[in-house]
Tab-separated table of C-alpha atoms in Angstrom:
chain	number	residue	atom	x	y	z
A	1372	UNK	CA	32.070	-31.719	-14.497
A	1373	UNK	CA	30.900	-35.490	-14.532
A	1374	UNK	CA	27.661	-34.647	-16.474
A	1375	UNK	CA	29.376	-32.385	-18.891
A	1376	UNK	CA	31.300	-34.811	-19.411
A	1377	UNK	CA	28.681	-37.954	-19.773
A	1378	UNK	CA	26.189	-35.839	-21.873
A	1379	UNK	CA	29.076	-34.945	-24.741
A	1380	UNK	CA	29.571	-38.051	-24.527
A	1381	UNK	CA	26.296	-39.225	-24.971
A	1382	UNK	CA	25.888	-36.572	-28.018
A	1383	UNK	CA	28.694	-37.950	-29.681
A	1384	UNK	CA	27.658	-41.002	-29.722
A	1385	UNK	CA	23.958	-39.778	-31.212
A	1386	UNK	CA	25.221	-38.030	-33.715
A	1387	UNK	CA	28.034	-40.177	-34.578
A	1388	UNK	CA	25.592	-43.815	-34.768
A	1389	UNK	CA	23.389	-43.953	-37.531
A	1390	UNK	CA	20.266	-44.206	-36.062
A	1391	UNK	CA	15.997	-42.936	-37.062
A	1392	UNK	CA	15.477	-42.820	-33.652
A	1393	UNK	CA	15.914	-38.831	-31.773
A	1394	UNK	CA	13.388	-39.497	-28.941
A	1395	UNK	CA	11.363	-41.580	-26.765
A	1396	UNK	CA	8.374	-41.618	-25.767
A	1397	UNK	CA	7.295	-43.180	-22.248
A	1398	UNK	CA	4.034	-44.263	-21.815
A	1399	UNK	CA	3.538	-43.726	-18.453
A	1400	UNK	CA	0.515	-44.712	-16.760
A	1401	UNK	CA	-2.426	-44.950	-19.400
A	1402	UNK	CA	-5.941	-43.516	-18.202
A	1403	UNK	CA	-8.793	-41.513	-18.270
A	1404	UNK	CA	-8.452	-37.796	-17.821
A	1405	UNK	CA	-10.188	-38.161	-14.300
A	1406	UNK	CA	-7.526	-41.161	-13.364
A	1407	UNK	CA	-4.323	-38.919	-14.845
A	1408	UNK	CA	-5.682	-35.374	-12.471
A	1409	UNK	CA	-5.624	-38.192	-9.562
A	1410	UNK	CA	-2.167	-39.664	-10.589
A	1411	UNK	CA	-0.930	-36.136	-10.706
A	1412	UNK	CA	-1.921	-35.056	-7.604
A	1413	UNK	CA	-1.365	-38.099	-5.596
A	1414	UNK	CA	2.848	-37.675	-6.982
A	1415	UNK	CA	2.748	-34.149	-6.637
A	1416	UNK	CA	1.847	-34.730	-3.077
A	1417	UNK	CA	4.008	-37.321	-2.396
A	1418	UNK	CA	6.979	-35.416	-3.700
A	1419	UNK	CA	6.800	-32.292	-1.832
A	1420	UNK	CA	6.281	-34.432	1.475
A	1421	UNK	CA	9.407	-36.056	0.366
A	1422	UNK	CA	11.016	-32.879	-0.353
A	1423	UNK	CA	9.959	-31.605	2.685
A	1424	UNK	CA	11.041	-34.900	5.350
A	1425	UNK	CA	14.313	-35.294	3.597
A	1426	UNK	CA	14.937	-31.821	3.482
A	1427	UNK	CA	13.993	-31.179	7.369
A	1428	UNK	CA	16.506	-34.006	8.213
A	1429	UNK	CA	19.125	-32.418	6.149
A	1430	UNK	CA	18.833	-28.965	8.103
A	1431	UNK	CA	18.380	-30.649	11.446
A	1432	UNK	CA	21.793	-32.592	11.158
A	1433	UNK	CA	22.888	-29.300	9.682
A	1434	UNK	CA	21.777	-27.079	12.024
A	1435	UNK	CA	21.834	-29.123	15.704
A	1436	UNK	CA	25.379	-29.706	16.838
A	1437	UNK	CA	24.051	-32.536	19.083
A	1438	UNK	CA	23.795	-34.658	15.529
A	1439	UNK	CA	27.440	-34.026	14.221
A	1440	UNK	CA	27.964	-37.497	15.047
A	1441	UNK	CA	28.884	-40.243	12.703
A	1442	UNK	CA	25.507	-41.991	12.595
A	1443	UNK	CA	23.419	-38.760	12.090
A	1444	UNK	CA	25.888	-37.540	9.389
A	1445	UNK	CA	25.432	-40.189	7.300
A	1446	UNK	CA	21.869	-39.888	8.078
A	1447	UNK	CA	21.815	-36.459	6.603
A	1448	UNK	CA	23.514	-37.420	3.851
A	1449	UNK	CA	21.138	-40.046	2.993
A	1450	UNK	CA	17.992	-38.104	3.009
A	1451	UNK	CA	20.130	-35.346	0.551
A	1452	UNK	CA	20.532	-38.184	-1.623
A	1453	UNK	CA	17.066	-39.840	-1.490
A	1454	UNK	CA	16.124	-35.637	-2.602
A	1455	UNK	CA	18.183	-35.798	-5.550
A	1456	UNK	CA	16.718	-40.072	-6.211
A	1457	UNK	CA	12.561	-39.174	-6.027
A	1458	UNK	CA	13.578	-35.968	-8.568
A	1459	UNK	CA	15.834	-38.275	-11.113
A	1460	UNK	CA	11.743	-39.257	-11.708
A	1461	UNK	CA	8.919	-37.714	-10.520
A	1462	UNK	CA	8.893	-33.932	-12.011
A	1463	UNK	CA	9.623	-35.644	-15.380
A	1464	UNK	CA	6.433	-38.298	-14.582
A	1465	UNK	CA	4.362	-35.110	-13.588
A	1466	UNK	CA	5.325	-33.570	-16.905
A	1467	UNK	CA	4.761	-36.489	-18.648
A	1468	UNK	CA	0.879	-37.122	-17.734
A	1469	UNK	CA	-0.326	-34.173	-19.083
A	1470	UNK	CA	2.572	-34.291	-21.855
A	1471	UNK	CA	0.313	-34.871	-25.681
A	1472	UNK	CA	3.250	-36.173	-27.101
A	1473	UNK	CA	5.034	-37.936	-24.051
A	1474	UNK	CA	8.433	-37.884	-26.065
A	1475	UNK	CA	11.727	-37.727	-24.059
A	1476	UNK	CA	14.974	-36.935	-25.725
A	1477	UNK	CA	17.631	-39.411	-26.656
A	1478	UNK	CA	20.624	-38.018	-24.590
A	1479	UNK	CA	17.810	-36.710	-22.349
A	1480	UNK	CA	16.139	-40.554	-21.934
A	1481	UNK	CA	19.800	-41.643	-21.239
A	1482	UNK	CA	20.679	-39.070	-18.900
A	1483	UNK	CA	17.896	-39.928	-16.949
A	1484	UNK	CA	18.809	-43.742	-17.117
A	1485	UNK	CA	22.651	-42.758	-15.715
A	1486	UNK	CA	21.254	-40.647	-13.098
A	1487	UNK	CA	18.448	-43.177	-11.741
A	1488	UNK	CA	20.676	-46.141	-11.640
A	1489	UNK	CA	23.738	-43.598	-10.141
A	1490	UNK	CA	21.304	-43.231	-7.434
A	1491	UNK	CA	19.896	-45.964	-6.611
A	1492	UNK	CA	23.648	-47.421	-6.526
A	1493	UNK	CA	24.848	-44.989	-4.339
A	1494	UNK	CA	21.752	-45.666	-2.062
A	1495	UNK	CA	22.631	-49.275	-2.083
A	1496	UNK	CA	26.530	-48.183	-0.712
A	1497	UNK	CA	25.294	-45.865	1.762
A	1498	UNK	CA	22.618	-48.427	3.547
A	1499	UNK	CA	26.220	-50.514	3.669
A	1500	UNK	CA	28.100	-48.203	5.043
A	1501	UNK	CA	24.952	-47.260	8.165
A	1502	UNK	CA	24.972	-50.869	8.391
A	1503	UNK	CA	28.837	-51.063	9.065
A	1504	UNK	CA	28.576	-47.701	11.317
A	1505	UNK	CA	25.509	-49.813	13.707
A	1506	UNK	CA	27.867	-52.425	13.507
A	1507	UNK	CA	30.669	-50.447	15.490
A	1508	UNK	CA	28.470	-48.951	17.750
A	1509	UNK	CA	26.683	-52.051	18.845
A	1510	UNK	CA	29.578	-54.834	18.481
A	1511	UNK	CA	33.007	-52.238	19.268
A	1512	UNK	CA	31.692	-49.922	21.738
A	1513	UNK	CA	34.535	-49.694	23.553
A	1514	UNK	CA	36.394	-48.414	19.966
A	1515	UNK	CA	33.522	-46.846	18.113
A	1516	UNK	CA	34.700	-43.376	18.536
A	1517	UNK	CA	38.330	-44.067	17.479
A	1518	UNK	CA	37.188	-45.977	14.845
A	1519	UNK	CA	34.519	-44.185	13.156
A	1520	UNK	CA	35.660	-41.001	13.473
A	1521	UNK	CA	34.109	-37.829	11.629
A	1522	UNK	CA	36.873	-38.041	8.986
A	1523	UNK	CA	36.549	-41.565	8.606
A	1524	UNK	CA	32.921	-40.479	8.251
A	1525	UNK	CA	32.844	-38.296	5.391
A	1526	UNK	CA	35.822	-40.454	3.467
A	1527	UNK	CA	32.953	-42.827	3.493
A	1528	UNK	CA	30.510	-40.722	2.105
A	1529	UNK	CA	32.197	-39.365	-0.913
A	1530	UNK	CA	33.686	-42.765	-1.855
A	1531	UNK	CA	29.561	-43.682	-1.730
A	1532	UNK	CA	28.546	-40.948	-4.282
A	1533	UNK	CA	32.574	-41.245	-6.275
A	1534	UNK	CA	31.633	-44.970	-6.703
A	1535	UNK	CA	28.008	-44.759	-7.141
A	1536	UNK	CA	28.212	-42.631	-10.340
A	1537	UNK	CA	31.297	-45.049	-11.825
A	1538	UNK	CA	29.654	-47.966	-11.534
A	1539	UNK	CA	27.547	-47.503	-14.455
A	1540	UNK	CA	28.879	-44.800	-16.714
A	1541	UNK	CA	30.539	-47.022	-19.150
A	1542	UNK	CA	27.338	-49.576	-19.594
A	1543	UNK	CA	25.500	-46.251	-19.736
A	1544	UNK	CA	27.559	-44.881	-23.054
A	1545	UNK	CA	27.667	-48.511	-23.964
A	1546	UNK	CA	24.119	-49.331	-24.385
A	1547	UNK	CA	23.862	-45.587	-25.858
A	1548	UNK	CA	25.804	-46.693	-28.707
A	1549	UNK	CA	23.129	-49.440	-29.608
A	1550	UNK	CA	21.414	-48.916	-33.378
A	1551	UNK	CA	17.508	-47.352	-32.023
A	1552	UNK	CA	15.627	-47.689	-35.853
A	1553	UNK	CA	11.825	-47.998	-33.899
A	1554	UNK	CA	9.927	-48.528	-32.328
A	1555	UNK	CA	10.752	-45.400	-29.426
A	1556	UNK	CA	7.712	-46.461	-27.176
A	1557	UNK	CA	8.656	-47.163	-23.929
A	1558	UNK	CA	5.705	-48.818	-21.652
A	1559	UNK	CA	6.853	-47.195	-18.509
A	1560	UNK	CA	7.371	-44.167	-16.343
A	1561	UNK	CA	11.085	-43.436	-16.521
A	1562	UNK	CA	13.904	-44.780	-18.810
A	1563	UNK	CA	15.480	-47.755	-17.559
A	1564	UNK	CA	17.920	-50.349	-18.745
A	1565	UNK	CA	15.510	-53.491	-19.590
A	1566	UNK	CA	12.993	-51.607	-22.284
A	1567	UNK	CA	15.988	-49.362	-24.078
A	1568	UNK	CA	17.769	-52.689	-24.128
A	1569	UNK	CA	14.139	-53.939	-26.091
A	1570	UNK	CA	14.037	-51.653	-28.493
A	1571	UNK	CA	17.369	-51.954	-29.815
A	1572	UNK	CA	17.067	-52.964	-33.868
A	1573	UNK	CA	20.279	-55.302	-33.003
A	1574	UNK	CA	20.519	-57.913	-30.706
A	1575	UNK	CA	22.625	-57.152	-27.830
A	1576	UNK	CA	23.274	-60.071	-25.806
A	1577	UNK	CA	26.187	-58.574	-24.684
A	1578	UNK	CA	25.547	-55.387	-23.069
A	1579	UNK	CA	22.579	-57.369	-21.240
A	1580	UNK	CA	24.895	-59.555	-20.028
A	1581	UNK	CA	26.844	-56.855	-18.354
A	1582	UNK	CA	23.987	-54.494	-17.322
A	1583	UNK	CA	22.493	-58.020	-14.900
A	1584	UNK	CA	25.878	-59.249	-13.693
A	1585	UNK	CA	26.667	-55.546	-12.716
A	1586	UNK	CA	23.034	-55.184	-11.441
A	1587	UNK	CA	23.621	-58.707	-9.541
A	1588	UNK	CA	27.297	-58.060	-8.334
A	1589	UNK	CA	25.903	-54.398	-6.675
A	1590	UNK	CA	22.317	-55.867	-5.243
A	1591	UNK	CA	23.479	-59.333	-4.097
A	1592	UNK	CA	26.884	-58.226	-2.205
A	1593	UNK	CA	25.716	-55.282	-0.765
A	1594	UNK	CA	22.542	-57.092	0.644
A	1595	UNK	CA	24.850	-59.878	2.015
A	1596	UNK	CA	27.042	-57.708	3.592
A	1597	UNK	CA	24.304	-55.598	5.397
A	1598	UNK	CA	22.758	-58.755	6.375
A	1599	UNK	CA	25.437	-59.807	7.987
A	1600	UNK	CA	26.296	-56.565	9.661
A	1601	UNK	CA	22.749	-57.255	11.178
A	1602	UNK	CA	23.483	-61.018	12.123
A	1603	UNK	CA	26.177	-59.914	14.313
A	1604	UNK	CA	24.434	-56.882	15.296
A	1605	UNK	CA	21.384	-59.047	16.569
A	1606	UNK	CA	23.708	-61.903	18.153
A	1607	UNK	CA	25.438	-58.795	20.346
A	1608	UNK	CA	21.874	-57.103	21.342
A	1609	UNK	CA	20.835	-60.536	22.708
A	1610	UNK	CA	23.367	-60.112	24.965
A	1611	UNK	CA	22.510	-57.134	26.330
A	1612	UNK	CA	21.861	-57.699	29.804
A	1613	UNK	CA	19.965	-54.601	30.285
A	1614	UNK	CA	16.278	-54.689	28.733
A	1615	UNK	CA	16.095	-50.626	28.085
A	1616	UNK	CA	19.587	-51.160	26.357
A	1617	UNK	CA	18.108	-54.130	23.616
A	1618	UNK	CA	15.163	-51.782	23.219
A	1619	UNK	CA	17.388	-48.972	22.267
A	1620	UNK	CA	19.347	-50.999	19.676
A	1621	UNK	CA	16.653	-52.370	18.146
A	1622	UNK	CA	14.905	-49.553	17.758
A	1623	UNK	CA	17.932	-47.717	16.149
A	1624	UNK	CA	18.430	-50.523	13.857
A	1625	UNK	CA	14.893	-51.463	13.326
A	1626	UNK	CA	14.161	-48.505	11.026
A	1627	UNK	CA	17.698	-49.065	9.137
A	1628	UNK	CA	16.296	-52.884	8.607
A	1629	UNK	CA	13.056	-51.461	7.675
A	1630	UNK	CA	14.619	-49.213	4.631
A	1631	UNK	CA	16.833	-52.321	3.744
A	1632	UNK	CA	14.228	-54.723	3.664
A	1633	UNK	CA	11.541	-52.318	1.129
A	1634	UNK	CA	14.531	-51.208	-0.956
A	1635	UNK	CA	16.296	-54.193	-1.692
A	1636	UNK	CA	13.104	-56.048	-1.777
A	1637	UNK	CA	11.939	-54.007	-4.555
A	1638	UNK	CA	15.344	-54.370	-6.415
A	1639	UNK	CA	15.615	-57.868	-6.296
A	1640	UNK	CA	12.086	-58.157	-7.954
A	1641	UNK	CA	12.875	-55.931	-10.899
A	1642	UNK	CA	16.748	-56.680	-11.470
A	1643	UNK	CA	17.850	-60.108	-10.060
A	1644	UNK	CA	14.502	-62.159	-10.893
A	1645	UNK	CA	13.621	-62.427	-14.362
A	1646	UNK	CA	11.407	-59.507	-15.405
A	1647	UNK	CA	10.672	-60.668	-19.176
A	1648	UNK	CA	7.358	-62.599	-18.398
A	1649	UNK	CA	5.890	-59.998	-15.878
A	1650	UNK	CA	3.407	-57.470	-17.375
A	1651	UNK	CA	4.637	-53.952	-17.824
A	1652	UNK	CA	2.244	-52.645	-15.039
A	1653	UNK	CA	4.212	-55.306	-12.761
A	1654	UNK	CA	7.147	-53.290	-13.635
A	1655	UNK	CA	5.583	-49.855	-12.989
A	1656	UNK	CA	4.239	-51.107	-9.703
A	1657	UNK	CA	7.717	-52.249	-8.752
A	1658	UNK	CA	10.066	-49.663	-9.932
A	1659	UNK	CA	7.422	-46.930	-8.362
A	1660	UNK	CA	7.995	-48.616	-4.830
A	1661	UNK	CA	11.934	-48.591	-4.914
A	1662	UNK	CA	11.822	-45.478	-6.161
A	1663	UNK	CA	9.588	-43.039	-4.814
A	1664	UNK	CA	7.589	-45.106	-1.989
A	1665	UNK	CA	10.587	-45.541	-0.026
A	1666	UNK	CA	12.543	-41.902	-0.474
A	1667	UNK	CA	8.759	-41.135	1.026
A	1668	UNK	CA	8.666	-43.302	3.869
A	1669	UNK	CA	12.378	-42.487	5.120
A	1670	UNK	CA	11.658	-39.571	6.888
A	1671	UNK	CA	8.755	-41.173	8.805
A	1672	UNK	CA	10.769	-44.295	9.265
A	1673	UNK	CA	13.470	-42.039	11.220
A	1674	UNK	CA	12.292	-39.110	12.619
A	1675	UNK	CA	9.365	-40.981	14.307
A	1676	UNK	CA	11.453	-43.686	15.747
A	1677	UNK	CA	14.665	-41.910	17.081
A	1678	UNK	CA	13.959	-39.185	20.040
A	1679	UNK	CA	16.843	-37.052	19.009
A	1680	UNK	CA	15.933	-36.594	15.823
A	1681	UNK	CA	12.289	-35.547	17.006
A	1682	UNK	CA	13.948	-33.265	19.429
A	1683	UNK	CA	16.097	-31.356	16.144
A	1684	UNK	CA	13.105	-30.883	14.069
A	1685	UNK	CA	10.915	-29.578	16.387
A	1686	UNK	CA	13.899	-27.110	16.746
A	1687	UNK	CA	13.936	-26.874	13.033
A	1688	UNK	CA	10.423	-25.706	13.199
A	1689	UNK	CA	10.945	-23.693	15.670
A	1690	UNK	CA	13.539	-21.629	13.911
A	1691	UNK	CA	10.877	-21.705	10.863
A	1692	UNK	CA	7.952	-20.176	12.647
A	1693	UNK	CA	9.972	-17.768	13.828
């Protein structure tokens, strides 16, 4: 219903703007034929072992009752969403290296903008919410289970994806309605804020304006708050008299600081810092890692550091091979 909605609205506004430009084309990653066969198959193979991790942990929370617990629900969750984040822009960057033209639509470059930075906000809310969840379990044992109950759980969750996919649908339709004369190249790999915002014939201090204090607000607060989840979280483990019992905790929320350190890392670089004076490659380079390096390295980062996890996919397999 939401993208019905979003890509009328998105028409509307093409056909109602005066405007030369009907597509974009994106650039991608220039090359020789030799470089764009390797850049094909070195994606290609990334996505479908992304595919494949996320979607294993998705069918093992599914599947074992032993992980209908708070923590692994919202790990489930998370890897369904980090499926639906590496395909907002690799099949379209597969298509485009071997694309003559390269062109994207207008309502499709912008559709891909909403859904990218949809995403990667509702990524941002759910590392908050683990974050709070290791909080409780570390800090409030004693009221972890009446606290973060399964309903509690999934109230979570869908106020994650409601507000993830609000938080930019109105910058979205505004910077749509921005006069596009030409150029339409785009020096990158997907369609993001910063170049559309670039090619627009009129200057639009205004919707810039909005796009980094929104991008600041979300990146900035939610970091803070996880960080301080983990402050507390850390100050408690020290505590722990027992030395199996620290070990445990930090290797639960090792991997969660490991995901929050490469994604927000990335972020910061490419929407809090200034990006005009760094090189489009720069950009490329940075965008690639928030985007598809680390929906890659989730399922490694928890399925090889968490023994019940290891236990449910073998399972998983199990049930496959047989």
């Amino acid at each position: 219903m939401m993208f019905s909605v979003f890509s009328a609205a998105l028409g509307c506004m093409n056909k109602s703007t005066t405007r030369t430009v009907t597509e974009f084309v994106l650039l991608g990653f220039p090359g020789c034929q030799e470089m764009q066969s390797f850049l094909f198959s070195l994606f290609f193979g990334i996505y479908i072992f992304t595919m494949m991790g996320n979607g294993a942990i998705v069918c093992a929370v599914r599947l074992d009752q032993r992980l209908h617990t708070p923590m692994y629900l919202l790990l489930g969750n998370f890897a369904f969403l980090e499926i639906w984040y590496i395909t907002s822009t690799v099949p379209s960057m597969l298509v485009n290296i071997f694309s003559v033209t390269k062109s994207i639509s207008f309502v499709g470059c912008f559709l891909q903008l909403y859904f990218f930075t949809s995403l990667g906000t509702t990524e941002t809310y759910f590392l908050c919410i683990m974050a709070y969840d290791r909080y409780l379990a570390i800090c409030r044992p004693l009221h972890y289970t009446t606290v973060m109950t399964q309903r509690l759980c999934y109230i979570l969750m869908s106020l994650c994806w409601v507000f993830g996919f609000l938080s930019y649908s109105v910058s979205t339709v505004q910077l749509s309605q921005l006069p596009f004369c030409g150029p339409n190249t785009i020096d990158h790999f997907v369609c993001d804020m910063d170049p559309l915002i670039a090619l627009s014939c009129a200057p639009a201090p205004v919707t810039e304006i909005i796009f980094y204090v929104l991008n600041s607000l979300i990146i900035i607060l939610t970091l803070l708050y996880i960080l301080s989840s983990y402050s507390l979280l850390l100050i408690a483990v020290l505590k722990i008299p027992s030395a199996a019992g620290q070990q445990k905790a930090f290797s639960t929320c090792g991997s969660h600081l490991t995901v929050v350190c490469l994604f927000f890392g990335a972020l910061m670089a490419m929407y809090v810092s200034p990006t005009t004076d760094n090189p489009a490659e720069m950009q490329k380079i940075v965008t690639l890692f928030y985007s598809v390096v680390t929906p890659f390295l989730n399922p490694l980062i928890y399925s090889l550091r968490n023994k019940e996890m290891k236990a449910a996919l073998k399972k998983v397999l199990k049930i496959i091979y047989t």
